[in-house]
Amino acid sequence: MNIKSDKVCYFCAQNIKEIDYKDAELLRNFISAQAKIMPRKRSYLCAKHQRHLATAIKRARFMALLPFTSR
Ligand SMILES: [Zn+2]
Protein backbone atom coordinates (compact mmCIF):
# COMPACT_ATOMS: atom_id res chain seq x y z
CA MET A 1 0.00 0.00 0.00
CA ASN A 2 1.42 3.35 -0.98
CA ILE A 3 -0.21 5.83 1.34
CA LYS A 4 2.60 8.26 2.16
CA SER A 5 3.07 9.62 -1.35
CA ASP A 6 -0.58 10.63 -1.55
CA LYS A 7 -1.08 14.24 -0.45
CA VAL A 8 -4.83 13.78 -0.08
CA CYS A 9 -6.18 12.47 3.22
CA TYR A 10 -6.21 8.69 2.81
CA PHE A 11 -9.46 8.12 4.66
CA CYS A 12 -11.28 10.89 2.79
CA ALA A 13 -9.97 9.49 -0.50
CA GLN A 14 -11.22 6.02 0.45
CA ASN A 15 -14.47 7.47 1.78
CA ILE A 16 -13.85 5.82 5.16
CA LYS A 17 -15.81 7.59 7.88
CA GLU A 18 -15.11 5.31 10.82
CA ILE A 19 -11.57 4.00 11.19
CA ASP A 20 -11.61 0.35 12.24
CA TYR A 21 -9.21 -0.13 15.15
CA LYS A 22 -9.18 -3.88 14.41
CA ASP A 23 -7.53 -3.20 11.04
CA ALA A 24 -4.01 -3.32 12.45
CA GLU A 25 -2.47 -3.71 8.99
CA LEU A 26 -3.90 -0.35 7.96
CA LEU A 27 -3.09 1.41 11.24
CA ARG A 28 0.48 0.15 10.99
CA ASN A 29 0.95 2.46 8.00
CA PHE A 30 0.37 5.44 10.27
CA ILE A 31 2.78 4.62 13.06
CA SER A 32 6.49 5.33 12.93
CA ALA A 33 9.34 2.90 13.57
CA GLN A 34 9.26 4.03 17.20
CA ALA A 35 5.59 2.98 17.32
CA LYS A 36 4.46 6.58 17.53
CA ILE A 37 1.44 7.99 15.77
CA MET A 38 2.57 9.86 12.69
CA PRO A 39 2.24 13.64 12.79
CA ARG A 40 -0.07 15.22 10.22
CA LYS A 41 2.93 16.42 8.25
CA ARG A 42 3.79 12.79 7.54
CA SER A 43 0.38 11.17 7.48
CA TYR A 44 -1.29 13.85 5.30
CA LEU A 45 -4.58 13.28 7.06
CA CYS A 46 -7.21 15.94 7.60
CA ALA A 47 -7.81 17.12 11.18
CA LYS A 48 -10.91 14.98 11.59
CA HIS A 49 -9.30 11.75 10.44
CA GLN A 50 -6.04 12.41 12.29
CA ARG A 51 -8.08 12.63 15.48
CA HIS A 52 -10.04 9.48 14.64
CA LEU A 53 -6.83 7.70 13.75
CA ALA A 54 -5.24 8.59 17.10
CA THR A 55 -8.28 7.17 18.89
CA ALA A 56 -8.22 4.02 16.77
CA ILE A 57 -4.51 3.47 17.40
CA LYS A 58 -4.90 3.96 21.15
CA ARG A 59 -7.77 1.48 21.14
CA ALA A 60 -5.74 -0.97 19.03
CA ARG A 61 -2.84 -0.68 21.49
CA PHE A 62 -5.17 -1.41 24.39
CA MET A 63 -6.42 -4.49 22.54
CA ALA A 64 -2.76 -5.51 21.98
CA LEU A 65 -3.10 -5.23 18.20
CA LEU A 66 -0.37 -2.59 18.04
CA PRO A 67 2.70 -2.04 20.24
CA PHE A 68 2.96 0.85 22.70
CA THR A 69 6.69 1.14 22.05
CA SER A 70 9.13 -0.43 19.60
CA ARG A 71 10.95 -2.31 22.37
ZN1 LIG B 1 -9.96 12.92 6.03
mmCIF file of C-alpha atoms and ligand atoms in Angstrom:
data_model
loop_
_atom_site.group_PDB
_atom_site.id
_atom_site.type_symbol
_atom_site.label_atom_id
_atom_site.label_comp_id
_atom_site.label_asym_id
_atom_site.label_seq_id
_atom_site.Cartn_x
_atom_site.Cartn_y
_atom_site.Cartn_z
ATOM 1 C CA MET A 1 0.000 0.000 0.000
ATOM 2 C CA ASN A 2 1.422 3.349 -0.975
ATOM 3 C CA ILE A 3 -0.214 5.833 1.344
ATOM 4 C CA LYS A 4 2.603 8.257 2.156
ATOM 5 C CA SER A 5 3.075 9.620 -1.347
ATOM 6 C CA ASP A 6 -0.576 10.630 -1.546
ATOM 7 C CA LYS A 7 -1.085 14.238 -0.455
ATOM 8 C CA VAL A 8 -4.829 13.779 -0.085
ATOM 9 C CA CYS A 9 -6.180 12.474 3.217
ATOM 10 C CA TYR A 10 -6.207 8.693 2.806
ATOM 11 C CA PHE A 11 -9.461 8.121 4.662
ATOM 12 C CA CYS A 12 -11.277 10.889 2.791
ATOM 13 C CA ALA A 13 -9.973 9.495 -0.502
ATOM 14 C CA GLN A 14 -11.217 6.020 0.452
ATOM 15 C CA ASN A 15 -14.469 7.469 1.781
ATOM 16 C CA ILE A 16 -13.854 5.822 5.158
ATOM 17 C CA LYS A 17 -15.813 7.588 7.885
ATOM 18 C CA GLU A 18 -15.114 5.312 10.817
ATOM 19 C CA ILE A 19 -11.573 3.997 11.191
ATOM 20 C CA ASP A 20 -11.613 0.346 12.241
ATOM 21 C CA TYR A 21 -9.210 -0.132 15.152
ATOM 22 C CA LYS A 22 -9.182 -3.882 14.407
ATOM 23 C CA ASP A 23 -7.530 -3.203 11.042
ATOM 24 C CA ALA A 24 -4.005 -3.324 12.445
ATOM 25 C CA GLU A 25 -2.467 -3.713 8.990
ATOM 26 C CA LEU A 26 -3.898 -0.354 7.959
ATOM 27 C CA LEU A 27 -3.087 1.411 11.244
ATOM 28 C CA ARG A 28 0.482 0.153 10.994
ATOM 29 C CA ASN A 29 0.947 2.465 8.002
ATOM 30 C CA PHE A 30 0.365 5.442 10.274
ATOM 31 C CA ILE A 31 2.779 4.620 13.065
ATOM 32 C CA SER A 32 6.489 5.332 12.932
ATOM 33 C CA ALA A 33 9.341 2.898 13.565
ATOM 34 C CA GLN A 34 9.257 4.031 17.202
ATOM 35 C CA ALA A 35 5.589 2.977 17.317
ATOM 36 C CA LYS A 36 4.464 6.583 17.528
ATOM 37 C CA ILE A 37 1.442 7.991 15.768
ATOM 38 C CA MET A 38 2.567 9.863 12.691
ATOM 39 C CA PRO A 39 2.244 13.644 12.789
ATOM 40 C CA ARG A 40 -0.070 15.220 10.223
ATOM 41 C CA LYS A 41 2.927 16.424 8.245
ATOM 42 C CA ARG A 42 3.788 12.787 7.540
ATOM 43 C CA SER A 43 0.379 11.166 7.476
ATOM 44 C CA TYR A 44 -1.287 13.851 5.299
ATOM 45 C CA LEU A 45 -4.582 13.285 7.065
ATOM 46 C CA CYS A 46 -7.206 15.939 7.605
ATOM 47 C CA ALA A 47 -7.808 17.115 11.176
ATOM 48 C CA LYS A 48 -10.906 14.976 11.592
ATOM 49 C CA HIS A 49 -9.297 11.750 10.443
ATOM 50 C CA GLN A 50 -6.040 12.411 12.288
ATOM 51 C CA ARG A 51 -8.085 12.625 15.477
ATOM 52 C CA HIS A 52 -10.041 9.480 14.645
ATOM 53 C CA LEU A 53 -6.829 7.704 13.751
ATOM 54 C CA ALA A 54 -5.243 8.587 17.102
ATOM 55 C CA THR A 55 -8.280 7.175 18.891
ATOM 56 C CA ALA A 56 -8.221 4.019 16.769
ATOM 57 C CA ILE A 57 -4.507 3.474 17.399
ATOM 58 C CA LYS A 58 -4.902 3.962 21.155
ATOM 59 C CA ARG A 59 -7.769 1.476 21.135
ATOM 60 C CA ALA A 60 -5.741 -0.968 19.028
ATOM 61 C CA ARG A 61 -2.838 -0.682 21.494
ATOM 62 C CA PHE A 62 -5.166 -1.411 24.391
ATOM 63 C CA MET A 63 -6.425 -4.487 22.536
ATOM 64 C CA ALA A 64 -2.761 -5.513 21.984
ATOM 65 C CA LEU A 65 -3.102 -5.227 18.200
ATOM 66 C CA LEU A 66 -0.366 -2.591 18.044
ATOM 67 C CA PRO A 67 2.696 -2.038 20.237
ATOM 68 C CA PHE A 68 2.957 0.848 22.704
ATOM 69 C CA THR A 69 6.690 1.136 22.045
ATOM 70 C CA SER A 70 9.127 -0.428 19.602
ATOM 71 C CA ARG A 71 10.949 -2.309 22.372
HETATM 72 ZN ZN ZN B 1 -9.955 12.924 6.030
#
